[in-house]
């Protein structure tokens, strides 16, 4: 008996040996920085300064929340997130439902839709930068479609169009990714359910709205929150477009604003306050997701 | 599985036809910009903005690729930056798999005090967005004097909470008997991990490696913070600089894009299972 517990103790120590390097890593590169960001958000810390940072209470938060720039970037982020969310969710749901109904060609179709997700975000933005050229493909395609030769839609010059352009890049890049998630979710629905409905004479629409949609509710909730969280973290497309000369204001999303506040204005305290606010919104979203998915389980 | 046969009921026939049309149309539309990248990478800039656009280039203009590699200033830094991306993404993939496997194994197969608390502490880090901790991380790297170094680029991404989760889930299904048998045979714990456990987690490792590699291949924000010297930049930072320069030629830009995409597309076509599966597993991990 004693021997056994001694062996147990030895085994337990080995457990710690395997886990320790990881715990050290997460302490240093996740826990310490988040605590640090939290503390820094209450100081007037500057990036290049010899003076020790002073505790300033809620001053950063007050200043951030009452500044025009912050609300401008909050608006830019919201416009982008909502603008990308709606088409991403609807299109990926539609594509997934149609792909599932295909018998052959499922995999090539998925691979084709997914392929832009393989690219780096910057490469995706770079391709569209050239497509959005005044004489580029985007104008040509729309002018051919509407029979309006020679019209320039100012994709990267106009404020609203710049917002639309970043959304187009994002939807193009990620629609296949979320389609795959829906295909996986729909794959879990037993064939028998659909076949029974088919025998009962339910048409494709009826099957989609009365069977597929209710049964993939957990996936839908998950994908919705994933899209929103991902959209709030968008950076590369906006950064590249701004560097290439697009107007900053309408597409200065929160991540870009944090980056500029820290690296251009060197105001680390204020940047930390902004990043804590972003964190709070994302936590709220994750919490909603958790609640919604739990609720889904209860309903089933 | 039923054989694909053409349905007779009108509504089913409509679905049959519509599904094929819409999916084919969507796939074609999504592939157009990729085809554009490839075709424009062989054209002089004047052809790229010609109206109407001619999809087939007149000839293969390799000069674009030379200019992409040489840069607008003839510094030939792109090749070095591609190498940097390969080093960083490769190293991150390797360390992520190694550390996640070790930690996941510890959590899955050992019982020790504080295990659940430690596991929760690791899982909770998944909630922390990188954007929130990037400034403190940057200050850590500055204090360690690791700006403009590979280690500085790699350090914050060497392990991932999702990786730990994935490995633990995978190893929970690994039979205890095999581990115990190895113990009875007198294998040391370390040897059991190296020669029994590691070789059997291939699929999970591949999924995780692909995911980690792609994330770093894509990473722009972190290298922008920690790298100032041109020769230590990775591909995304190079692309932004290249595209923002006034003299940038559109053909060369597309050649830059093709070069940046080749490695991941090769991975994608050879390991598509792990790409597509990885997305699903990643989502499942967040469920």
Coordinates of C-alpha atoms in Angstrom, one line a residue:
Chain A
X1 CA 0.0 0.0 0.0
X2 CA 2.7 2.4 1.0
X3 CA 4.8 1.4 -2.0
X4 CA 1.8 2.1 -4.3
X5 CA 1.3 5.6 -2.9
X6 CA 5.1 6.2 -3.3
X7 CA 4.7 5.3 -7.0
X8 CA 1.7 7.5 -7.3
X9 CA 3.8 10.4 -5.9
X10 CA 6.5 9.7 -8.3
X11 CA 4.0 9.6 -11.2
X12 CA 2.5 12.8 -10.0
X13 CA 5.9 14.5 -10.1
X14 CA 6.3 13.3 -13.7
X15 CA 3.0 14.9 -14.5
X16 CA 4.4 18.2 -13.3
X17 CA 7.5 17.7 -15.3
X18 CA 5.5 17.4 -18.5
X19 CA 3.3 20.3 -17.7
X20 CA 5.8 22.7 -16.2
X21 CA 7.4 24.1 -19.4
X22 CA 4.0 25.0 -20.7
X23 CA 2.8 26.6 -17.5
X24 CA 6.0 28.6 -17.4
X25 CA 5.3 29.7 -21.0
X26 CA 1.7 30.7 -20.4
X27 CA 2.6 32.6 -17.2
X28 CA 5.3 34.6 -19.0
X29 CA 3.5 35.2 -22.3
X30 CA -0.2 35.3 -21.4
X31 CA -0.8 35.9 -17.7
X32 CA 1.9 38.3 -17.0
X33 CA 1.2 40.5 -20.0
X34 CA -2.6 40.7 -19.4
X35 CA -2.0 41.7 -15.8
X36 CA 0.6 44.1 -17.0
X37 CA -1.7 45.6 -19.6
X38 CA -4.4 46.0 -16.9
X39 CA -2.0 47.8 -14.5
X40 CA -0.5 49.9 -17.2
X41 CA -3.9 51.1 -18.3
X42 CA -4.0 53.1 -15.0
X43 CA -0.6 54.8 -15.5
X44 CA 0.7 57.5 -17.8
X45 CA 3.4 55.2 -19.1
X46 CA 5.2 56.4 -22.3
X47 CA 7.2 54.1 -24.6
X48 CA 10.4 56.2 -24.6
X49 CA 10.6 58.0 -21.3
X50 CA 13.1 58.1 -18.5
X51 CA 10.5 59.2 -16.0
X52 CA 8.9 56.4 -14.0
X53 CA 5.2 55.9 -14.9
X54 CA 2.8 57.5 -12.5
X55 CA -0.5 56.0 -11.4
X56 CA -3.3 58.2 -12.9
X57 CA -6.4 56.3 -11.9
X58 CA -9.1 56.2 -14.5
X59 CA -7.7 59.2 -16.4
X60 CA -6.7 57.1 -19.5
X61 CA -10.2 55.6 -19.7
X62 CA -11.8 59.0 -19.3
X63 CA -9.6 60.5 -21.9
X64 CA -10.1 57.5 -24.4
X65 CA -13.8 57.4 -23.9
X66 CA -14.2 61.1 -24.4
X67 CA -12.0 61.4 -27.4
X68 CA -13.4 61.7 -30.9
X69 CA -10.7 59.4 -32.3
X70 CA -11.7 56.5 -30.1
X71 CA -15.3 56.6 -31.1
X72 CA -14.4 57.0 -34.7
X73 CA -12.4 53.8 -34.5
X74 CA -15.1 52.1 -32.5
X75 CA -17.5 53.1 -35.3
X76 CA -15.1 51.9 -38.0
X77 CA -14.8 48.5 -36.2
X78 CA -18.6 48.2 -35.7
X79 CA -19.2 49.1 -39.4
X80 CA -16.7 46.6 -40.5
X81 CA -17.8 43.8 -38.1
X82 CA -21.5 44.1 -39.0
X83 CA -20.8 44.7 -42.7
X84 CA -18.7 41.6 -42.9
X85 CA -20.8 39.5 -40.5
X86 CA -24.1 39.6 -42.4
X87 CA -22.8 38.4 -45.8
X88 CA -20.3 36.0 -44.2
X89 CA -23.0 34.2 -42.2
X90 CA -25.7 34.2 -44.9
X91 CA -23.3 33.1 -47.7
X92 CA -21.5 30.4 -45.8
X93 CA -24.8 29.0 -44.6
X94 CA -26.2 29.0 -48.2
X95 CA -23.0 27.5 -49.7
X96 CA -22.8 24.8 -47.0
X97 CA -26.5 23.8 -47.5
X98 CA -25.9 23.5 -51.2
X99 CA -22.6 21.7 -50.9
X100 CA -24.1 19.2 -48.6
X101 CA -26.8 18.4 -51.2
X102 CA -24.1 17.6 -53.8
X103 CA -23.2 14.0 -53.9
X104 CA -19.9 14.1 -55.8
X105 CA -17.6 17.1 -56.1
X106 CA -18.1 18.0 -52.5
X107 CA -14.4 18.1 -51.7
X108 CA -13.2 20.1 -54.8
X109 CA -16.0 22.6 -54.1
X110 CA -14.9 23.0 -50.5
X111 CA -11.3 23.3 -51.5
X112 CA -12.1 26.0 -54.1
X113 CA -14.2 28.1 -51.7
X114 CA -11.6 27.6 -49.0
X115 CA -8.5 28.5 -51.1
X116 CA -8.4 32.3 -50.3
X117 CA -8.3 31.4 -46.6
X118 CA -4.9 29.8 -47.3
X119 CA -3.4 33.1 -48.4
X120 CA -1.9 35.6 -45.9
X121 CA -4.2 38.5 -45.1
X122 CA -1.7 40.9 -46.5
X123 CA -1.5 39.0 -49.8
X124 CA -5.3 39.0 -50.1
X125 CA -5.3 42.7 -49.5
X126 CA -2.5 43.2 -52.0
X127 CA -4.4 41.3 -54.8
X128 CA -7.5 43.5 -54.1
X129 CA -5.4 46.6 -54.0
X130 CA -4.6 46.0 -57.7
X131 CA -8.2 44.8 -58.5
X132 CA -9.5 48.1 -57.0
X133 CA -7.2 50.2 -59.2
X134 CA -9.3 52.9 -61.0
X135 CA -8.7 51.0 -64.3
X136 CA -8.7 47.7 -62.5
X137 CA -10.9 44.6 -62.6
X138 CA -13.4 45.8 -60.0
X139 CA -14.5 48.8 -62.0
X140 CA -14.4 46.9 -65.3
X141 CA -16.6 44.1 -63.9
X142 CA -19.2 46.4 -62.5
X143 CA -19.2 48.6 -65.6
X144 CA -19.7 45.6 -67.8
X145 CA -22.5 44.4 -65.5
X146 CA -24.4 47.7 -65.3
X147 CA -23.5 48.9 -68.8
X148 CA -21.9 52.0 -67.5
X149 CA -18.5 52.3 -69.3
X150 CA -15.8 54.5 -67.8
X151 CA -17.2 55.0 -64.3
X152 CA -14.7 54.9 -61.5
X153 CA -16.3 53.8 -58.2
X154 CA -13.3 55.2 -56.2
X155 CA -12.9 51.9 -54.3
X156 CA -10.0 53.1 -52.2
X157 CA -10.5 56.9 -52.4
X158 CA -14.0 57.4 -51.1
X159 CA -14.7 57.0 -47.4
X160 CA -17.7 54.7 -47.7
X161 CA -16.2 52.8 -50.6
X162 CA -13.0 52.2 -48.6
X163 CA -15.1 50.6 -45.9
X164 CA -16.9 48.4 -48.4
X165 CA -13.6 47.4 -50.0
X166 CA -12.1 46.1 -46.8
X167 CA -15.4 44.2 -46.2
X168 CA -15.2 42.7 -49.7
X169 CA -11.6 41.5 -49.1
X170 CA -12.6 39.9 -45.8
X171 CA -15.8 38.2 -47.1
X172 CA -13.9 36.9 -50.1
X173 CA -11.1 35.5 -47.9
X174 CA -13.1 33.9 -45.2
X175 CA -16.4 32.7 -46.7
X176 CA -15.0 29.3 -47.5
X177 CA -13.6 28.9 -44.1
X178 CA -16.9 29.4 -42.4
X179 CA -18.6 27.3 -45.1
X180 CA -16.4 24.3 -44.0
X181 CA -17.5 24.8 -40.4
X182 CA -21.2 24.7 -41.5
X183 CA -20.6 21.7 -43.7
X184 CA -19.0 19.9 -40.7
X185 CA -22.0 20.9 -38.5
X186 CA -24.5 19.7 -41.1
X187 CA -22.6 16.5 -41.6
X188 CA -23.5 15.5 -38.0
X189 CA -27.2 15.5 -38.9
X190 CA -28.1 11.8 -39.5
X191 CA -29.0 11.0 -43.1
X192 CA -32.1 9.2 -41.8
X193 CA -33.7 12.4 -40.6
X194 CA -33.5 14.0 -44.0
X195 CA -34.6 10.9 -45.8
X196 CA -37.6 10.5 -43.6
X197 CA -38.6 14.1 -44.4
X198 CA -38.1 13.5 -48.1
X199 CA -40.4 10.5 -48.0
X200 CA -43.0 12.6 -46.1
X201 CA -42.8 15.0 -49.1
X202 CA -40.9 17.9 -47.5
X203 CA -39.3 20.1 -50.1
X204 CA -35.8 21.6 -50.0
X205 CA -36.8 24.8 -48.3
X206 CA -38.9 23.0 -45.7
X207 CA -36.1 20.6 -45.0
X208 CA -33.6 23.5 -44.6
X209 CA -35.7 25.7 -42.3
X210 CA -37.4 22.9 -40.3
X211 CA -34.6 20.4 -40.0
X212 CA -31.1 21.7 -40.9
X213 CA -31.4 25.1 -39.3
X214 CA -32.7 24.0 -35.9
X215 CA -30.3 21.1 -35.7
X216 CA -27.2 23.1 -36.5
X217 CA -28.0 25.8 -34.0
X218 CA -24.9 25.2 -31.9
X219 CA -22.7 25.6 -35.0
X220 CA -24.6 28.7 -36.0
X221 CA -24.0 30.3 -32.6
X222 CA -20.4 29.3 -32.6
X223 CA -19.7 30.6 -36.1
X224 CA -21.5 33.8 -35.5
X225 CA -19.4 34.6 -32.5
X226 CA -16.2 33.5 -34.3
X227 CA -17.0 35.8 -37.1
X228 CA -17.6 38.8 -34.8
X229 CA -14.5 38.1 -32.7
X230 CA -12.3 37.7 -35.9
X231 CA -13.7 40.9 -37.4
X232 CA -12.8 42.8 -34.3
X233 CA -9.2 41.7 -34.7
X234 CA -8.9 42.7 -38.3
X235 CA -5.7 44.6 -39.0
X236 CA -3.7 43.7 -42.1
X237 CA -6.2 44.8 -44.8
X238 CA -6.8 48.2 -43.2
X239 CA -3.1 48.7 -42.5
X240 CA -2.1 47.9 -46.1
X241 CA -4.8 50.0 -47.6
X242 CA -3.9 53.0 -45.4
X243 CA -0.2 52.6 -46.2
X244 CA -1.1 52.5 -49.9
X245 CA -3.0 55.8 -49.7
X246 CA -6.6 55.0 -48.7
X247 CA -8.2 57.5 -46.3
X248 CA -7.4 56.5 -42.7
X249 CA -10.5 57.7 -40.7
X250 CA -13.2 55.4 -42.1
X251 CA -11.1 52.2 -41.8
X252 CA -9.0 53.0 -38.7
X253 CA -10.3 50.0 -36.8
X254 CA -9.6 49.4 -33.1
X255 CA -6.4 47.3 -33.6
X256 CA -5.0 49.9 -36.0
X257 CA -5.8 52.7 -33.5
X258 CA -4.1 50.7 -30.6
X259 CA -1.1 50.2 -32.8
X260 CA -0.9 53.9 -33.7
X261 CA -1.4 55.0 -30.2
X262 CA 1.4 52.8 -28.9
X263 CA 3.9 53.0 -31.7
X264 CA 3.3 56.5 -33.2
X265 CA 2.1 58.5 -30.2
X266 CA 4.1 56.3 -27.8
X267 CA 1.3 56.6 -25.3
X268 CA 1.4 53.1 -23.8
X269 CA -0.9 53.8 -20.9
X270 CA -3.6 55.0 -23.2
X271 CA -3.0 52.1 -25.7
X272 CA -3.4 49.7 -22.8
X273 CA -6.7 51.3 -21.8
X274 CA -7.9 50.9 -25.4
X275 CA -6.8 47.3 -25.5
X276 CA -8.6 46.5 -22.2
X277 CA -11.8 47.9 -23.6
X278 CA -11.4 45.8 -26.7
X279 CA -10.8 42.8 -24.5
X280 CA -13.9 43.5 -22.5
X281 CA -16.1 43.6 -25.6
X282 CA -14.6 40.3 -26.8
X283 CA -15.1 38.7 -23.4
X284 CA -18.7 39.8 -23.5
X285 CA -19.1 38.1 -26.9
X286 CA -17.5 34.9 -25.7
X287 CA -19.7 34.9 -22.7
X288 CA -22.8 35.3 -24.9
X289 CA -21.5 32.5 -27.0
X290 CA -21.1 30.2 -24.0
X291 CA -24.6 31.1 -22.7
X292 CA -26.2 30.6 -26.1
X293 CA -24.5 27.3 -26.7
X294 CA -25.5 26.0 -23.2
X295 CA -29.0 27.2 -23.8
X296 CA -28.9 25.2 -27.1
X297 CA -28.0 22.1 -25.2
X298 CA -30.9 22.5 -22.8
X299 CA -33.3 23.0 -25.7
X300 CA -32.2 19.8 -27.4
Chain B
X1 CA -24.6 6.1 -49.8
X2 CA -27.0 6.7 -52.7
X3 CA -25.7 7.0 -56.2
X4 CA -26.0 10.5 -57.7
X5 CA -29.1 10.2 -59.8
X6 CA -31.2 13.0 -61.3
X7 CA -34.2 13.5 -59.0
X8 CA -37.7 13.4 -60.5
X9 CA -39.7 15.6 -58.1
X10 CA -39.7 19.2 -59.5
X11 CA -38.6 20.9 -56.3
X12 CA -35.7 18.3 -55.9
X13 CA -34.7 18.8 -59.5
X14 CA -34.6 22.6 -58.9
X15 CA -32.4 22.0 -55.9
X16 CA -30.2 19.6 -57.9
X17 CA -29.7 22.1 -60.7
X18 CA -29.5 25.2 -58.5
X19 CA -27.0 23.7 -56.1
X20 CA -24.6 22.9 -58.9
X21 CA -25.0 26.3 -60.6
X22 CA -24.6 28.3 -57.4
X23 CA -21.7 26.3 -56.1
X24 CA -19.9 26.4 -59.4
X25 CA -20.6 30.1 -59.8
X26 CA -19.4 30.9 -56.3
X27 CA -16.2 28.8 -56.7
X28 CA -15.5 30.5 -60.0
X29 CA -16.0 34.0 -58.5
X30 CA -13.8 33.2 -55.6
X31 CA -11.0 31.8 -57.8
X32 CA -11.1 34.8 -60.1
X33 CA -8.8 37.0 -58.0
X34 CA -6.4 34.1 -57.6
X35 CA -6.3 33.6 -61.3
X36 CA -5.8 37.4 -61.7
X37 CA -2.8 37.3 -59.3
X38 CA -1.2 34.6 -61.3
X39 CA -1.9 36.1 -64.8
X40 CA -1.0 39.7 -63.8
X41 CA 2.3 38.5 -62.2
X42 CA 3.5 37.9 -65.8
X43 CA 2.4 41.2 -67.3
X44 CA 3.8 44.6 -67.6
X45 CA 1.9 47.2 -65.4
X46 CA 0.3 48.8 -68.5
X47 CA -1.4 45.5 -69.5
X48 CA -2.8 44.9 -66.0
X49 CA -4.9 48.1 -66.2
X50 CA -5.8 47.7 -69.8
X51 CA -9.5 47.8 -70.6
X52 CA -10.7 45.2 -71.2
X53 CA -8.4 43.1 -69.1
X54 CA -6.8 40.3 -71.2
X55 CA -6.4 37.2 -69.0
X56 CA -3.7 35.5 -71.0
X57 CA -0.4 37.4 -70.8
X58 CA 1.4 38.1 -74.1
X59 CA 4.5 36.3 -72.8
X60 CA 5.9 35.3 -69.5
X61 CA 7.5 38.4 -68.1
X62 CA 10.0 36.9 -65.6
X63 CA 11.3 40.4 -65.1
X64 CA 8.4 40.9 -62.6
X65 CA 9.7 38.1 -60.4
X66 CA 13.3 39.5 -60.6
X67 CA 12.0 42.9 -59.5
X68 CA 9.9 41.3 -56.8
X69 CA 13.0 39.6 -55.4
X70 CA 15.3 42.5 -55.9
X71 CA 12.9 45.1 -54.5
X72 CA 12.3 48.6 -55.8
X73 CA 15.7 49.6 -54.6
X74 CA 17.6 46.6 -55.8
X75 CA 18.5 45.4 -52.3
X76 CA 17.5 41.8 -52.9
X77 CA 16.0 41.6 -49.4
X78 CA 12.8 39.7 -50.4
X79 CA 14.6 36.3 -50.6
X80 CA 16.0 36.9 -47.2
X81 CA 12.5 37.9 -45.9
X82 CA 11.0 34.8 -47.3
X83 CA 13.6 32.7 -45.6
X84 CA 12.9 34.6 -42.3
X85 CA 9.2 33.7 -42.7
X86 CA 10.1 30.0 -43.3
X87 CA 12.4 30.0 -40.2
X88 CA 9.9 31.7 -37.9
X89 CA 6.8 29.8 -39.0
X90 CA 8.7 26.5 -39.1
X91 CA 10.2 27.1 -35.6
X92 CA 6.8 28.1 -34.2
X93 CA 5.1 25.0 -35.7
X94 CA 7.8 22.7 -34.2
X95 CA 7.8 24.2 -30.7
X96 CA 4.1 24.5 -30.6
X97 CA 3.7 20.8 -31.4
X98 CA 6.5 19.8 -28.9
X99 CA 5.3 21.9 -26.0
X100 CA 1.6 21.2 -26.6
X101 CA 2.3 17.5 -26.8
X102 CA 4.2 17.4 -23.6
X103 CA 1.7 19.6 -21.6
X104 CA -1.3 17.8 -23.2
X105 CA 0.3 14.4 -22.2
X106 CA 0.8 15.6 -18.7
X107 CA -2.8 16.7 -18.3
X108 CA -4.2 13.6 -20.0
X109 CA -2.3 10.8 -18.4
X110 CA -1.1 11.9 -15.0
X111 CA -3.0 12.7 -11.8
X112 CA -1.5 15.3 -9.6
X113 CA -2.6 18.0 -7.2
X114 CA -3.7 21.2 -8.9
X115 CA -4.1 19.6 -12.3
X116 CA -7.6 20.9 -13.0
X117 CA -6.7 24.3 -11.8
X118 CA -3.6 24.4 -14.0
X119 CA -5.6 23.1 -16.9
X120 CA -8.2 25.8 -16.5
X121 CA -5.5 28.5 -16.2
X122 CA -4.1 27.4 -19.5
X123 CA -7.5 27.2 -21.2
X124 CA -8.5 30.6 -20.0
X125 CA -5.6 32.2 -22.0
X126 CA -7.5 31.3 -25.1
X127 CA -9.8 34.2 -24.2
X128 CA -6.9 36.8 -24.3
X129 CA -6.7 38.4 -27.7
X130 CA -3.2 39.0 -28.9
X131 CA -4.0 42.7 -29.5
X132 CA -4.5 43.2 -25.8
X133 CA -1.2 41.8 -24.7
X134 CA 1.0 42.9 -27.6
X135 CA 2.3 46.1 -26.0
X136 CA 3.4 44.3 -22.7
X137 CA 4.9 41.5 -24.8
X138 CA 6.8 44.1 -26.8
X139 CA 8.2 45.6 -23.6
X140 CA 9.3 42.1 -22.5
X141 CA 11.1 41.5 -25.7
X142 CA 12.8 45.0 -25.5
X143 CA 13.9 44.3 -22.0
X144 CA 15.4 40.9 -23.1
X145 CA 17.1 42.8 -25.9
X146 CA 15.5 40.5 -28.5
X147 CA 14.3 43.1 -31.1
X148 CA 15.3 42.3 -34.6
X149 CA 16.0 38.7 -33.8
X150 CA 14.4 35.3 -34.7
X151 CA 14.0 34.5 -31.0
X152 CA 12.0 37.8 -30.5
X153 CA 9.7 36.9 -33.4
X154 CA 9.2 33.3 -32.2
X155 CA 9.0 33.7 -28.4
X156 CA 5.4 34.7 -27.8
X157 CA 4.0 32.0 -30.1
X158 CA 6.0 28.9 -28.9
X159 CA 3.0 27.2 -27.4
X160 CA -0.7 27.6 -27.8
X161 CA -3.5 26.9 -25.4
X162 CA -5.5 25.5 -28.3
X163 CA -2.6 23.1 -29.0
X164 CA -2.7 21.9 -25.4
X165 CA -6.4 21.4 -25.6
X166 CA -6.1 19.5 -28.9
X167 CA -3.3 17.2 -27.7
X168 CA -5.0 16.5 -24.4
X169 CA -8.2 15.5 -26.1
X170 CA -6.3 13.3 -28.5
X171 CA -4.3 11.6 -25.8
X172 CA -7.3 11.0 -23.5
X173 CA -8.2 8.4 -26.1
X174 CA -4.8 6.9 -26.1
X175 CA -4.9 3.5 -24.2
X176 CA -3.4 3.6 -20.7
X177 CA -2.4 -0.1 -21.1
X178 CA 0.3 0.8 -23.6
X179 CA 1.8 3.3 -21.3
X180 CA 1.6 0.9 -18.4
X181 CA 3.1 -1.9 -20.4
X182 CA 6.1 0.3 -21.3
X183 CA 6.5 1.2 -17.6
X184 CA 6.5 -2.5 -16.6
X185 CA 9.2 -3.1 -19.3
X186 CA 11.3 -0.6 -17.4
X187 CA 11.0 2.4 -19.8
X188 CA 11.7 5.7 -18.2
X189 CA 8.8 8.3 -18.3
X190 CA 10.8 10.4 -20.7
X191 CA 11.4 7.5 -23.0
X192 CA 7.7 6.5 -22.9
X193 CA 6.8 10.0 -24.0
X194 CA 9.5 10.2 -26.7
X195 CA 9.2 6.7 -28.2
X196 CA 5.6 5.6 -27.4
X197 CA 3.4 8.7 -27.2
X198 CA 5.0 11.1 -29.7
X199 CA 5.0 8.7 -32.6
X200 CA 1.3 8.0 -32.1
X201 CA 0.0 11.5 -32.3
X202 CA 0.8 12.1 -36.0
X203 CA -2.6 13.4 -37.2
X204 CA -3.0 15.8 -34.2
X205 CA 0.6 17.1 -34.7
X206 CA 0.1 17.6 -38.4
X207 CA -3.2 19.6 -37.8
X208 CA -1.5 21.7 -35.1
X209 CA 1.7 22.2 -37.1
X210 CA -0.3 23.4 -40.2
X211 CA -2.4 25.8 -38.1
X212 CA 0.6 27.3 -36.3
X213 CA 2.7 27.6 -39.5
X214 CA -0.1 29.5 -41.2
X215 CA -0.8 31.8 -38.3
X216 CA 2.9 32.9 -38.3
X217 CA 3.1 33.0 -42.1
X218 CA 0.2 35.5 -41.9
X219 CA 1.4 37.5 -38.9
X220 CA 2.0 41.2 -39.6
X221 CA 1.3 42.9 -36.3
X222 CA 4.0 41.3 -34.2
X223 CA 6.9 41.7 -36.7
X224 CA 5.8 45.3 -37.2
X225 CA 6.4 45.9 -33.5
X226 CA 9.7 44.0 -32.9
X227 CA 11.5 44.3 -36.2
X228 CA 13.0 47.5 -37.5
X229 CA 15.9 46.2 -39.6
X230 CA 14.9 45.4 -43.2
X231 CA 16.8 42.1 -43.3
X232 CA 14.9 40.7 -40.3
X233 CA 11.4 41.5 -41.7
X234 CA 9.1 38.7 -42.6
X235 CA 7.0 38.5 -45.8
X236 CA 3.9 40.5 -44.7
X237 CA 5.9 43.5 -43.5
X238 CA 7.9 43.4 -46.7
X239 CA 4.8 43.3 -48.8
X240 CA 3.3 46.4 -47.1
X241 CA 6.5 48.3 -47.6
X242 CA 6.8 47.2 -51.3
X243 CA 3.2 48.0 -52.1
X244 CA 3.3 51.4 -50.4
X245 CA 6.3 52.7 -52.4
X246 CA 5.4 55.2 -55.1
X247 CA 7.5 53.4 -57.8
X248 CA 5.8 50.0 -57.1
X249 CA 4.9 48.2 -60.3
X250 CA 1.6 46.2 -60.3
X251 CA 3.1 43.3 -62.1
X252 CA 5.9 43.0 -59.6
X253 CA 3.4 43.3 -56.8
X254 CA 1.5 40.3 -58.0
X255 CA 4.8 38.4 -58.4
X256 CA 5.5 39.2 -54.8
X257 CA 2.1 37.9 -53.9
X258 CA 2.7 34.7 -55.9
X259 CA 6.0 34.0 -54.2
X260 CA 4.5 34.7 -50.8
X261 CA 1.7 32.2 -51.5
X262 CA 3.6 29.3 -53.1
X263 CA 4.8 27.6 -49.9
X264 CA 1.3 27.7 -48.2
X265 CA -0.4 26.5 -51.4
X266 CA 2.0 23.6 -51.7
X267 CA 1.2 22.8 -48.1
X268 CA -2.5 23.2 -48.9
X269 CA -2.6 20.9 -51.9
X270 CA -0.5 18.2 -50.2
X271 CA -2.0 18.4 -46.7
X272 CA -5.5 19.7 -47.5
X273 CA -6.9 17.1 -45.1
X274 CA -5.2 18.9 -42.2
X275 CA -6.2 22.3 -43.4
X276 CA -9.9 21.6 -43.8
X277 CA -9.9 19.2 -40.8
X278 CA -7.9 21.7 -38.7
X279 CA -10.6 24.4 -39.2
X280 CA -13.2 22.1 -38.0
X281 CA -11.2 20.9 -35.0
X282 CA -10.3 24.4 -34.2
X283 CA -13.9 25.4 -34.1
X284 CA -14.8 22.3 -32.1
X285 CA -12.2 23.3 -29.6
X286 CA -14.0 26.6 -29.1
X287 CA -17.3 25.0 -28.7

